[in-house]
Amino acid sequence: ERPTSGEGGAEVAARRVPGPFTPRQLSRLDEALTLSSRETGLDFSVWVGELDEPTREHAERLHAGLPRPADGVLLAVSPGQRVLHIVTGEHSSRRLPDRSAALAALSMRASLSVGDLVGALVNGLRMLSDQAGRANPRAAGTPLAPPHHHGG
């Protein structure tokens, strides 16, 4: 029972999902996970299935089991329980503050309320990776400090 990670291809536990994902949905999800992880350098994972009560603690245990929990971001969804948790690690939380996670969760809930599980996950991943930004901002030519002007 491991969450799905974008690293090395998604293995979504379709057997745990009401009305298993179609191959097309799986490939959409796999692509979104892979892109999010590649763009941000964070370790995005998805869990779909029943969560033990208290559900937040179960989601946090799943997150702790990720290969790199400090850089991990877990989207845990239990459609049957109408529960959604976004769990971040020590490093990933610096790039995804609670407010960013809350905005993504709000958007995901809208899709979930109309039964679009894959859409919710794909959009959530997109929003979170947009918020987190690129893997290394300095590589994009961003100066570390404003240039100094001497004299005048």
PDB file of N, CA and C in Angstrom, residues 88-132:
ATOM      1  N   THR A  88       2.624  18.131   3.006  1.00  0.00           N
ATOM      2  CA  THR A  88       3.938  18.547   2.514  1.00  0.00           C
ATOM      3  C   THR A  88       5.008  18.175   3.536  1.00  0.00           C
ATOM      4  N   GLY A  89       6.271  18.129   3.085  1.00  0.00           N
ATOM      5  CA  GLY A  89       7.391  17.784   3.947  1.00  0.00           C
ATOM      6  C   GLY A  89       8.149  19.020   4.400  1.00  0.00           C
ATOM      7  N   GLU A  90       9.240  18.782   5.093  1.00  0.00           N
ATOM      8  CA  GLU A  90      10.037  19.861   5.676  1.00  0.00           C
ATOM      9  C   GLU A  90      10.490  20.865   4.609  1.00  0.00           C
ATOM     10  N   HIS A  91      10.993  20.377   3.477  1.00  0.00           N
ATOM     11  CA  HIS A  91      11.464  21.266   2.413  1.00  0.00           C
ATOM     12  C   HIS A  91      10.329  21.736   1.509  1.00  0.00           C
ATOM     13  N   SER A  92       9.452  20.803   1.135  1.00  0.00           N
ATOM     14  CA  SER A  92       8.383  21.175   0.203  1.00  0.00           C
ATOM     15  C   SER A  92       7.432  22.203   0.815  1.00  0.00           C
ATOM     16  N   SER A  93       7.285  22.197   2.150  1.00  0.00           N
ATOM     17  CA  SER A  93       6.366  23.158   2.780  1.00  0.00           C
ATOM     18  C   SER A  93       6.873  24.595   2.673  1.00  0.00           C
ATOM     19  N   ARG A  94       8.201  24.755   2.502  1.00  0.00           N
ATOM     20  CA  ARG A  94       8.733  26.120   2.323  1.00  0.00           C
ATOM     21  C   ARG A  94       8.312  26.684   0.985  1.00  0.00           C
ATOM     22  N   ARG A  95       8.175  25.800   0.000  1.00  0.00           N
ATOM     23  CA  ARG A  95       7.777  26.254  -1.329  1.00  0.00           C
ATOM     24  C   ARG A  95       6.274  26.201  -1.547  1.00  0.00           C
ATOM     25  N   LEU A  96       5.596  25.436  -0.690  1.00  0.00           N
ATOM     26  CA  LEU A  96       4.139  25.342  -0.766  1.00  0.00           C
ATOM     27  C   LEU A  96       3.542  25.632   0.604  1.00  0.00           C
ATOM     28  N   PRO A  97       3.431  26.914   0.955  1.00  0.00           N
ATOM     29  CA  PRO A  97       2.836  27.235   2.258  1.00  0.00           C
ATOM     30  C   PRO A  97       1.373  26.771   2.322  1.00  0.00           C
ATOM     31  N   ASP A  98       0.830  26.741   3.532  1.00  0.00           N
ATOM     32  CA  ASP A  98      -0.540  26.263   3.732  1.00  0.00           C
ATOM     33  C   ASP A  98      -1.535  26.947   2.804  1.00  0.00           C
ATOM     34  N   ARG A  99      -1.328  28.243   2.560  1.00  0.00           N
ATOM     35  CA  ARG A  99      -2.262  29.000   1.725  1.00  0.00           C
ATOM     36  C   ARG A  99      -2.307  28.422   0.305  1.00  0.00           C
ATOM     37  N   SER A 100      -1.141  28.061  -0.238  1.00  0.00           N
ATOM     38  CA  SER A 100      -1.084  27.474  -1.582  1.00  0.00           C
ATOM     39  C   SER A 100      -1.805  26.129  -1.614  1.00  0.00           C
ATOM     40  N   ALA A 101      -1.555  25.320  -0.588  1.00  0.00           N
ATOM     41  CA  ALA A 101      -2.203  24.008  -0.510  1.00  0.00           C
ATOM     42  C   ALA A 101      -3.717  24.180  -0.376  1.00  0.00           C
ATOM     43  N   ALA A 102      -4.140  25.179   0.411  1.00  0.00           N
ATOM     44  CA  ALA A 102      -5.570  25.415   0.621  1.00  0.00           C
ATOM     45  C   ALA A 102      -6.257  25.834  -0.681  1.00  0.00           C
ATOM     46  N   LEU A 103      -5.576  26.665  -1.478  1.00  0.00           N
ATOM     47  CA  LEU A 103      -6.147  27.086  -2.765  1.00  0.00           C
ATOM     48  C   LEU A 103      -6.291  25.900  -3.711  1.00  0.00           C
ATOM     49  N   ALA A 104      -5.260  25.059  -3.758  1.00  0.00           N
ATOM     50  CA  ALA A 104      -5.320  23.873  -4.615  1.00  0.00           C
ATOM     51  C   ALA A 104      -6.441  22.944  -4.143  1.00  0.00           C
ATOM     52  N   ALA A 105      -6.569  22.782  -2.827  1.00  0.00           N
ATOM     53  CA  ALA A 105      -7.606  21.912  -2.266  1.00  0.00           C
ATOM     54  C   ALA A 105      -9.003  22.428  -2.619  1.00  0.00           C
ATOM     55  N   LEU A 106      -9.168  23.748  -2.584  1.00  0.00           N
ATOM     56  CA  LEU A 106     -10.459  24.365  -2.905  1.00  0.00           C
ATOM     57  C   LEU A 106     -10.850  24.045  -4.350  1.00  0.00           C
ATOM     58  N   SER A 107      -9.881  24.205  -5.249  1.00  0.00           N
ATOM     59  CA  SER A 107     -10.120  23.923  -6.661  1.00  0.00           C
ATOM     60  C   SER A 107     -10.406  22.436  -6.868  1.00  0.00           C
ATOM     61  N   MET A 108      -9.656  21.575  -6.158  1.00  0.00           N
ATOM     62  CA  MET A 108      -9.867  20.134  -6.276  1.00  0.00           C
ATOM     63  C   MET A 108     -11.251  19.724  -5.778  1.00  0.00           C
ATOM     64  N   ARG A 109     -11.686  20.337  -4.672  1.00  0.00           N
ATOM     65  CA  ARG A 109     -13.011  20.002  -4.128  1.00  0.00           C
ATOM     66  C   ARG A 109     -14.125  20.308  -5.132  1.00  0.00           C
ATOM     67  N   ALA A 110     -13.951  21.403  -5.884  1.00  0.00           N
ATOM     68  CA  ALA A 110     -14.951  21.764  -6.894  1.00  0.00           C
ATOM     69  C   ALA A 110     -15.074  20.644  -7.936  1.00  0.00           C
ATOM     70  N   SER A 111     -13.937  20.122  -8.407  1.00  0.00           N
ATOM     71  CA  SER A 111     -13.963  19.024  -9.385  1.00  0.00           C
ATOM     72  C   SER A 111     -14.505  17.745  -8.758  1.00  0.00           C
ATOM     73  N   LEU A 112     -14.096  17.471  -7.515  1.00  0.00           N
ATOM     74  CA  LEU A 112     -14.552  16.254  -6.835  1.00  0.00           C
ATOM     75  C   LEU A 112     -16.059  16.271  -6.631  1.00  0.00           C
ATOM     76  N   SER A 113     -16.615  17.467  -6.373  1.00  0.00           N
ATOM     77  CA  SER A 113     -18.052  17.559  -6.097  1.00  0.00           C
ATOM     78  C   SER A 113     -18.890  17.181  -7.316  1.00  0.00           C
ATOM     79  N   VAL A 114     -18.303  17.292  -8.514  1.00  0.00           N
ATOM     80  CA  VAL A 114     -19.032  16.862  -9.710  1.00  0.00           C
ATOM     81  C   VAL A 114     -18.531  15.501 -10.200  1.00  0.00           C
ATOM     82  N   GLY A 115     -17.770  14.812  -9.342  1.00  0.00           N
ATOM     83  CA  GLY A 115     -17.341  13.447  -9.648  1.00  0.00           C
ATOM     84  C   GLY A 115     -16.150  13.333 -10.587  1.00  0.00           C
ATOM     85  N   ASP A 116     -15.425  14.432 -10.801  1.00  0.00           N
ATOM     86  CA  ASP A 116     -14.266  14.382 -11.702  1.00  0.00           C
ATOM     87  C   ASP A 116     -12.984  14.180 -10.901  1.00  0.00           C
ATOM     88  N   LEU A 117     -12.720  12.918 -10.533  1.00  0.00           N
ATOM     89  CA  LEU A 117     -11.574  12.593  -9.691  1.00  0.00           C
ATOM     90  C   LEU A 117     -10.250  12.870 -10.402  1.00  0.00           C
ATOM     91  N   VAL A 118     -10.138  12.402 -11.647  1.00  0.00           N
ATOM     92  CA  VAL A 118      -8.885  12.589 -12.384  1.00  0.00           C
ATOM     93  C   VAL A 118      -8.636  14.076 -12.638  1.00  0.00           C
ATOM     94  N   GLY A 119      -9.675  14.791 -13.034  1.00  0.00           N
ATOM     95  CA  GLY A 119      -9.549  16.237 -13.249  1.00  0.00           C
ATOM     96  C   GLY A 119      -9.089  16.943 -11.984  1.00  0.00           C
ATOM     97  N   ALA A 120      -9.658  16.537 -10.850  1.00  0.00           N
ATOM     98  CA  ALA A 120      -9.279  17.141  -9.566  1.00  0.00           C
ATOM     99  C   ALA A 120      -7.796  16.920  -9.298  1.00  0.00           C
ATOM    100  N   LEU A 121      -7.329  15.683  -9.490  1.00  0.00           N
ATOM    101  CA  LEU A 121      -5.927  15.359  -9.214  1.00  0.00           C
ATOM    102  C   LEU A 121      -4.984  16.080 -10.173  1.00  0.00           C
ATOM    103  N   VAL A 122      -5.316  16.058 -11.466  1.00  0.00           N
ATOM    104  CA  VAL A 122      -4.459  16.695 -12.466  1.00  0.00           C
ATOM    105  C   VAL A 122      -4.386  18.207 -12.226  1.00  0.00           C
ATOM    106  N   ASN A 123      -5.552  18.833 -11.964  1.00  0.00           N
ATOM    107  CA  ASN A 123      -5.554  20.280 -11.711  1.00  0.00           C
ATOM    108  C   ASN A 123      -4.850  20.626 -10.408  1.00  0.00           C
ATOM    109  N   GLY A 124      -5.034  19.782  -9.394  1.00  0.00           N
ATOM    110  CA  GLY A 124      -4.353  20.004  -8.116  1.00  0.00           C
ATOM    111  C   GLY A 124      -2.840  19.952  -8.288  1.00  0.00           C
ATOM    112  N   LEU A 125      -2.375  18.951  -9.024  1.00  0.00           N
ATOM    113  CA  LEU A 125      -0.938  18.820  -9.282  1.00  0.00           C
ATOM    114  C   LEU A 125      -0.421  20.044 -10.045  1.00  0.00           C
ATOM    115  N   ARG A 126      -1.192  20.494 -11.044  1.00  0.00           N
ATOM    116  CA  ARG A 126      -0.770  21.646 -11.847  1.00  0.00           C
ATOM    117  C   ARG A 126      -0.678  22.906 -10.975  1.00  0.00           C
ATOM    118  N   MET A 127      -1.713  23.125 -10.158  1.00  0.00           N
ATOM    119  CA  MET A 127      -1.716  24.318  -9.300  1.00  0.00           C
ATOM    120  C   MET A 127      -0.558  24.291  -8.309  1.00  0.00           C
ATOM    121  N   LEU A 128      -0.338  23.134  -7.699  1.00  0.00           N
ATOM    122  CA  LEU A 128       0.737  23.024  -6.707  1.00  0.00           C
ATOM    123  C   LEU A 128       2.105  23.214  -7.348  1.00  0.00           C
ATOM    124  N   SER A 129       2.301  22.639  -8.544  1.00  0.00           N
ATOM    125  CA  SER A 129       3.610  22.801  -9.170  1.00  0.00           C
ATOM    126  C   SER A 129       3.810  24.239  -9.643  1.00  0.00           C
ATOM    127  N   ASP A 130       2.741  24.911 -10.073  1.00  0.00           N
ATOM    128  CA  ASP A 130       2.853  26.340 -10.428  1.00  0.00           C
ATOM    129  C   ASP A 130       3.247  27.164  -9.201  1.00  0.00           C
ATOM    130  N   GLN A 131       2.613  26.863  -8.076  1.00  0.00           N
ATOM    131  CA  GLN A 131       2.915  27.584  -6.833  1.00  0.00           C
ATOM    132  C   GLN A 131       4.346  27.329  -6.365  1.00  0.00           C
ATOM    133  N   ALA A 132       4.794  26.076  -6.495  1.00  0.00           N
ATOM    134  CA  ALA A 132       6.128  25.714  -6.004  1.00  0.00           C
ATOM    135  C   ALA A 132       7.226  26.324  -6.871  1.00  0.00           C
TER     136      ALA A 132
END
